[in-house]
């Protein structure tokens, strides 16, 4: 991990304190002039602080996997954020425990062994389980979507909030995830639908992207880690009720928001 300078240490502390105290900060607290490499250094330092304080690194989330979301944040590539223990939800969320939460439909890949940059997409599927998932992005910034910069998103661990992981399936083939239909309902009413081609044309492409991107930062996907691979839909504001995300033969998963 790169050594932070004084100003970056201050930014890391601000983000970590906002995370621990669940008190959002203004966008002015993290300068828009931040460079991408600096933003990742701050993110990694925040993650290290979480681990130092007893959390475990459970995996990573990938954001900006569609052209539409990349355009919102003026990016040509996806980005990633770390998921630590509190990010894993049992499918029950108290709305007032979050800051400005959204909801997304994402497949979750779970590594059966360490993933390598030398793995092709078929080998990556052989090395992972695939589960239906829901992601609830949340930010340490006030009024954040889509009003913060790419670098602010990265520093804030890609606005990692919560993920819900359904029952994983093994031995999933590439063809099974090609244009896989996805549907999101709230209290039984459909509120969004799209297919997996929204995620870098195929979700396993997102897995390959993050394996290579993490390697460039000296990091890796290890056995047991989860990858929230990118949303099928534009994020929607989280409300109280019962959500169900269904993904054809991969199955479905529910989230109850109180």
C-alpha positions as a Markdown table, in Angstrom:
| # | Residue | x | y | z |
|---|---|---|---|---|
| 1 | Unk | 0.0 | 0.0 | 0.0 |
| 2 | Unk | 1.3 | 3.4 | -0.9 |
| 3 | Unk | 2.4 | 5.8 | 1.8 |
| 4 | Unk | -0.1 | 8.6 | 2.2 |
| 5 | Unk | 0.9 | 12.3 | 2.6 |
| 6 | Unk | -0.5 | 14.5 | 5.4 |
| 7 | Unk | -3.5 | 15.7 | 3.3 |
| 8 | Unk | -4.4 | 12.2 | 2.2 |
| 9 | Unk | -4.2 | 10.9 | 5.8 |
| 10 | Unk | -6.6 | 13.6 | 6.8 |
| 11 | Unk | -9.0 | 12.6 | 4.0 |
| 12 | Unk | -8.8 | 8.9 | 5.0 |
| 13 | Unk | -9.6 | 9.9 | 8.6 |
| 14 | Unk | -12.6 | 12.0 | 7.5 |
| 15 | Unk | -14.0 | 9.1 | 5.5 |
| 16 | Unk | -13.4 | 6.5 | 8.2 |
| 17 | Unk | -15.0 | 8.6 | 10.9 |
| 18 | Unk | -18.0 | 9.2 | 8.7 |
| 19 | Unk | -18.3 | 5.5 | 8.2 |
| 20 | Unk | -17.9 | 4.6 | 11.9 |
| 21 | Unk | -20.2 | 7.4 | 13.1 |
| 22 | Unk | -22.7 | 7.1 | 10.2 |
| 23 | Unk | -22.6 | 10.8 | 9.8 |
| 24 | Unk | -22.4 | 12.0 | 6.2 |
| 25 | Unk | -19.9 | 14.6 | 5.1 |
| 26 | Unk | -20.2 | 17.5 | 2.6 |
| 27 | Unk | -18.7 | 17.0 | -0.8 |
| 28 | Unk | -16.2 | 19.8 | 0.0 |
| 29 | Unk | -14.4 | 17.7 | 2.6 |
| 30 | Unk | -12.7 | 15.6 | -0.2 |
| 31 | Unk | -11.4 | 17.8 | -2.9 |
| 32 | Unk | -12.5 | 17.3 | -6.5 |
| 33 | Unk | -8.9 | 17.8 | -7.6 |
| 34 | Unk | -8.1 | 14.3 | -6.2 |
| 35 | Unk | -6.4 | 12.1 | -8.7 |
| 36 | Unk | -7.5 | 8.5 | -9.4 |
| 37 | Unk | -4.4 | 6.9 | -8.0 |
| 38 | Unk | -4.6 | 9.1 | -4.9 |
| 39 | Unk | -8.3 | 8.1 | -4.5 |
| 40 | Unk | -7.5 | 4.4 | -4.6 |
| 41 | Unk | -4.7 | 4.9 | -2.0 |
| 42 | Unk | -7.2 | 6.6 | 0.3 |
| 43 | Unk | -9.7 | 3.8 | -0.2 |
| 44 | Unk | -7.0 | 1.1 | 0.5 |
| 45 | Unk | -6.0 | 3.0 | 3.7 |
| 46 | Unk | -9.7 | 3.2 | 4.9 |
| 47 | Unk | -10.0 | -0.6 | 4.3 |
| 48 | Unk | -6.8 | -1.2 | 6.2 |
| 49 | Unk | -8.1 | 0.8 | 9.1 |
| 50 | Unk | -11.4 | -1.2 | 9.1 |
| 51 | Unk | -9.4 | -4.4 | 9.2 |
| 52 | Unk | -7.2 | -3.0 | 12.0 |
| 53 | Unk | -10.3 | -2.4 | 14.0 |
| 54 | Unk | -11.6 | -6.0 | 13.6 |
| 55 | Unk | -13.5 | -6.2 | 10.4 |
| 56 | Unk | -12.5 | -8.7 | 7.7 |
| 57 | Unk | -12.1 | -8.1 | 4.0 |
| 58 | Unk | -15.0 | -10.2 | 2.5 |
| 59 | Unk | -14.6 | -9.2 | -1.2 |
| 60 | Unk | -15.1 | -6.4 | -3.6 |
| 61 | Unk | -17.8 | -4.6 | -5.5 |
| 62 | Unk | -17.6 | -3.3 | -9.1 |
| 63 | Unk | -19.2 | -0.1 | -10.2 |
| 64 | Unk | -19.7 | 1.7 | -13.6 |
| 65 | Unk | -20.1 | -1.5 | -15.6 |
| 66 | Unk | -22.4 | 0.1 | -18.2 |
| 67 | Unk | -21.8 | 3.0 | -20.6 |
| 68 | Unk | -24.7 | 4.9 | -19.0 |
| 69 | Unk | -23.2 | 4.8 | -15.5 |
| 70 | Unk | -19.7 | 5.5 | -16.8 |
| 71 | Unk | -21.1 | 8.6 | -18.6 |
| 72 | Unk | -22.7 | 9.8 | -15.3 |
| 73 | Unk | -19.2 | 9.9 | -13.7 |
| 74 | Unk | -17.2 | 10.7 | -16.8 |
| 75 | Unk | -15.3 | 7.4 | -16.7 |
| 76 | Unk | -14.1 | 5.1 | -19.5 |
| 77 | Unk | -13.7 | 2.1 | -17.2 |
| 78 | Unk | -15.3 | 0.5 | -14.2 |
| 79 | Unk | -14.0 | 1.0 | -10.6 |
| 80 | Unk | -14.0 | -1.1 | -7.5 |
| 81 | Unk | -14.5 | -0.8 | -3.8 |
| 82 | Unk | -13.8 | -3.1 | -0.8 |
| 83 | Unk | -16.5 | -5.0 | 1.1 |
| 84 | Unk | -15.8 | -5.7 | 4.7 |
| 85 | Unk | -17.8 | -7.8 | 7.2 |
| 86 | Unk | -20.6 | -5.2 | 8.0 |
| 87 | Unk | -21.4 | -5.0 | 4.2 |
| 88 | Unk | -22.8 | -8.6 | 4.3 |
| 89 | Unk | -26.5 | -8.3 | 5.0 |
| 90 | Unk | -28.7 | -11.2 | 6.2 |
| 91 | Unk | -31.5 | -9.8 | 4.0 |
| 92 | Unk | -32.9 | -7.4 | 6.6 |
| 93 | Unk | -32.1 | -3.7 | 6.6 |
| 94 | Unk | -33.2 | -0.8 | 8.7 |
| 95 | Unk | -33.7 | 2.2 | 6.4 |
| 96 | Unk | -32.7 | 4.7 | 9.1 |
| 97 | Unk | -29.4 | 2.9 | 9.6 |
| 98 | Unk | -28.3 | 4.0 | 6.1 |
| 99 | Unk | -27.4 | 7.4 | 4.8 |
| 100 | Unk | -28.6 | 7.8 | 1.2 |
| 101 | Unk | -29.1 | 4.2 | 0.1 |
| 102 | Unk | -29.9 | 3.0 | -3.4 |
| 103 | Unk | -30.7 | -0.5 | -4.7 |
| 104 | Unk | -29.2 | -2.4 | -7.6 |
| 105 | Unk | -29.5 | -5.9 | -9.1 |
| 106 | Unk | -26.1 | -7.7 | -9.3 |
| 107 | Unk | -24.9 | -11.3 | -9.6 |
| 108 | Unk | -22.4 | -12.3 | -6.9 |
| 109 | Unk | -19.4 | -14.4 | -7.8 |
| 110 | Unk | -17.8 | -16.3 | -4.9 |
| 111 | Unk | -14.2 | -17.5 | -5.3 |
| 112 | Unk | -13.7 | -21.3 | -4.7 |
| 113 | Unk | -9.9 | -20.6 | -4.9 |
| 114 | Unk | -7.6 | -17.6 | -5.6 |
| 115 | Unk | -8.4 | -16.1 | -9.0 |
| 116 | Unk | -5.5 | -15.4 | -11.4 |
| 117 | Unk | -4.9 | -12.8 | -14.0 |
| 118 | Unk | -4.0 | -15.7 | -16.3 |
| 119 | Unk | -7.5 | -17.2 | -16.0 |
| 120 | Unk | -9.7 | -16.7 | -19.0 |
| 121 | Unk | -13.5 | -16.2 | -18.6 |
| 122 | Unk | -14.2 | -19.9 | -18.7 |
| 123 | Unk | -11.6 | -20.7 | -16.0 |
| 124 | Unk | -13.0 | -17.9 | -13.9 |
| 125 | Unk | -16.4 | -19.5 | -14.0 |
| 126 | Unk | -14.9 | -22.8 | -13.1 |
| 127 | Unk | -13.3 | -21.2 | -10.1 |
| 128 | Unk | -16.4 | -19.4 | -8.8 |
| 129 | Unk | -19.9 | -20.0 | -7.6 |
| 130 | Unk | -22.6 | -17.7 | -8.9 |
| 131 | Unk | -25.4 | -16.3 | -6.7 |
| 132 | Unk | -28.4 | -14.0 | -7.2 |
| 133 | Unk | -27.7 | -10.8 | -5.4 |
| 134 | Unk | -28.8 | -7.4 | -4.4 |
| 135 | Unk | -26.5 | -4.4 | -3.7 |
| 136 | Unk | -27.5 | -1.4 | -1.6 |
| 137 | Unk | -24.9 | 1.3 | -2.4 |
| 138 | Unk | -24.5 | 4.0 | 0.2 |
| 139 | Unk | -22.1 | 6.9 | 0.5 |
| 140 | Unk | -20.4 | 8.8 | 3.2 |
| 141 | Unk | -21.3 | 12.0 | 1.2 |
| 142 | Unk | -24.5 | 14.0 | 1.6 |
| 143 | Unk | -26.7 | 14.1 | -1.5 |
| 144 | Unk | -24.2 | 12.0 | -3.5 |
| 145 | Unk | -25.9 | 10.4 | -6.5 |
| 146 | Unk | -24.8 | 11.3 | -9.1 |
| 147 | Unk | -23.4 | 14.5 | -7.8 |
| 148 | Unk | -19.9 | 13.5 | -6.6 |
| 149 | Unk | -16.8 | 13.0 | -8.8 |
| 150 | Unk | -15.3 | 9.7 | -9.9 |
| 151 | Unk | -12.4 | 10.2 | -7.6 |
| 152 | Unk | -14.7 | 10.8 | -4.6 |
| 153 | Unk | -16.6 | 7.6 | -5.4 |
| 154 | Unk | -13.3 | 5.7 | -5.5 |
| 155 | Unk | -12.1 | 7.1 | -2.2 |
| 156 | Unk | -15.4 | 6.2 | -0.6 |
| 157 | Unk | -14.9 | 2.5 | -1.5 |
| 158 | Unk | -17.1 | 2.8 | -4.6 |
| 159 | Unk | -20.0 | 3.8 | -2.2 |
| 160 | Unk | -20.0 | 0.4 | -0.7 |
| 161 | Unk | -23.1 | -0.2 | 1.5 |
| 162 | Unk | -24.6 | -3.6 | 1.8 |
| 163 | Unk | -24.9 | -6.7 | -0.3 |
| 164 | Unk | -27.4 | -9.6 | 0.0 |
| 165 | Unk | -26.2 | -13.0 | -1.4 |
| 166 | Unk | -28.7 | -15.6 | -2.4 |
| 167 | Unk | -28.1 | -19.4 | -2.8 |
| 168 | Unk | -25.0 | -19.9 | -4.9 |
| 169 | Unk | -24.8 | -22.3 | -7.8 |
| 170 | Unk | -21.8 | -24.2 | -9.0 |
| 171 | Unk | -20.7 | -25.3 | -12.5 |
| 172 | Unk | -22.3 | -22.3 | -14.3 |
| 173 | Unk | -21.4 | -22.1 | -18.0 |
| 174 | Unk | -20.7 | -18.9 | -19.9 |
| 175 | Unk | -23.8 | -19.4 | -22.0 |
| 176 | Unk | -26.1 | -19.4 | -18.9 |
| 177 | Unk | -25.1 | -15.9 | -18.0 |
| 178 | Unk | -25.3 | -14.5 | -21.5 |
| 179 | Unk | -28.2 | -12.0 | -21.7 |
| 180 | Unk | -29.5 | -13.5 | -18.4 |
| 181 | Unk | -32.9 | -11.8 | -17.6 |
| 182 | Unk | -33.2 | -9.9 | -14.4 |
| 183 | Unk | -36.2 | -8.5 | -12.7 |
| 184 | Unk | -36.7 | -6.4 | -9.5 |
| 185 | Unk | -39.9 | -6.2 | -7.7 |
| 186 | Unk | -41.0 | -4.1 | -4.6 |
| 187 | Unk | -43.9 | -5.6 | -2.7 |
| 188 | Unk | -44.8 | -7.8 | -5.7 |
| 189 | Unk | -44.8 | -5.0 | -8.3 |
| 190 | Unk | -42.1 | -4.9 | -10.9 |
| 191 | Unk | -40.0 | -1.7 | -10.7 |
| 192 | Unk | -37.1 | -2.6 | -13.0 |
| 193 | Unk | -35.9 | -5.2 | -15.5 |
| 194 | Unk | -32.9 | -5.7 | -17.7 |
| 195 | Unk | -30.5 | -8.4 | -18.7 |
| 196 | Unk | -26.9 | -9.3 | -17.9 |
| 197 | Unk | -25.5 | -7.7 | -21.1 |
| 198 | Unk | -25.7 | -4.4 | -19.3 |
| 199 | Unk | -22.7 | -5.6 | -17.2 |
| 200 | Unk | -19.7 | -5.1 | -19.6 |
| 201 | Unk | -21.6 | -7.2 | -22.1 |
| 202 | Unk | -21.3 | -10.3 | -19.8 |
| 203 | Unk | -20.8 | -10.4 | -16.0 |
| 204 | Unk | -17.8 | -12.6 | -16.1 |
| 205 | Unk | -16.0 | -9.8 | -18.1 |
| 206 | Unk | -16.4 | -7.7 | -14.9 |
| 207 | Unk | -14.8 | -10.5 | -12.9 |
| 208 | Unk | -11.9 | -10.6 | -15.3 |
| 209 | Unk | -11.6 | -6.8 | -15.1 |
| 210 | Unk | -11.4 | -6.7 | -11.4 |
| 211 | Unk | -8.9 | -9.6 | -11.1 |
| 212 | Unk | -6.6 | -7.6 | -13.5 |
| 213 | Unk | -7.3 | -4.2 | -11.9 |
| 214 | Unk | -6.6 | -5.5 | -8.3 |
| 215 | Unk | -3.4 | -7.1 | -9.5 |
| 216 | Unk | -2.2 | -3.7 | -10.7 |
| 217 | Unk | -2.6 | -2.6 | -7.1 |
| 218 | Unk | -0.9 | -5.6 | -5.6 |
| 219 | Unk | -4.2 | -7.2 | -4.5 |
| 220 | Unk | -6.1 | -10.3 | -5.4 |
| 221 | Unk | -9.4 | -12.2 | -5.1 |
| 222 | Unk | -8.7 | -15.0 | -2.6 |
| 223 | Unk | -10.7 | -18.1 | -1.7 |
| 224 | Unk | -14.0 | -17.3 | -0.2 |
| 225 | Unk | -14.2 | -13.7 | -1.3 |
| 226 | Unk | -17.4 | -12.3 | -2.9 |
| 227 | Unk | -17.5 | -10.1 | -6.0 |
| 228 | Unk | -20.6 | -8.0 | -6.6 |
| 229 | Unk | -20.2 | -7.8 | -10.3 |
| 230 | Unk | -22.1 | -4.8 | -11.5 |
| 231 | Unk | -25.7 | -3.6 | -11.8 |
| 232 | Unk | -28.3 | -4.8 | -14.4 |
| 233 | Unk | -30.2 | -1.5 | -13.9 |
| 234 | Unk | -29.7 | 2.2 | -13.0 |
| 235 | Unk | -29.8 | 2.5 | -9.3 |
| 236 | Unk | -33.1 | 3.2 | -7.6 |
| 237 | Unk | -33.7 | 4.9 | -4.2 |
| 238 | Unk | -34.2 | 2.4 | -1.5 |
| 239 | Unk | -37.6 | 2.4 | 0.2 |
| 240 | Unk | -39.3 | 0.3 | 2.9 |
| 241 | Unk | -40.8 | -2.9 | 1.7 |
| 242 | Unk | -39.9 | -6.3 | 0.4 |
| 243 | Unk | -37.7 | -6.5 | -2.7 |
| 244 | Unk | -37.1 | -9.5 | -4.8 |
| 245 | Unk | -34.4 | -9.8 | -7.5 |
| 246 | Unk | -34.8 | -12.7 | -9.8 |
| 247 | Unk | -32.3 | -14.0 | -12.4 |
| 248 | Unk | -34.0 | -16.8 | -14.4 |
| 249 | Unk | -32.3 | -20.1 | -13.8 |
| 250 | Unk | -29.7 | -18.6 | -11.3 |
| 251 | Unk | -32.6 | -18.0 | -8.9 |
| 252 | Unk | -33.8 | -15.1 | -6.8 |
| 253 | Unk | -33.0 | -13.3 | -3.5 |
| 254 | Unk | -35.1 | -11.1 | -1.3 |
| 255 | Unk | -34.4 | -8.0 | 0.9 |
| 256 | Unk | -36.7 | -6.7 | 3.5 |
| 257 | Unk | -36.3 | -3.0 | 4.3 |
| 258 | Unk | -37.9 | -1.8 | 7.6 |
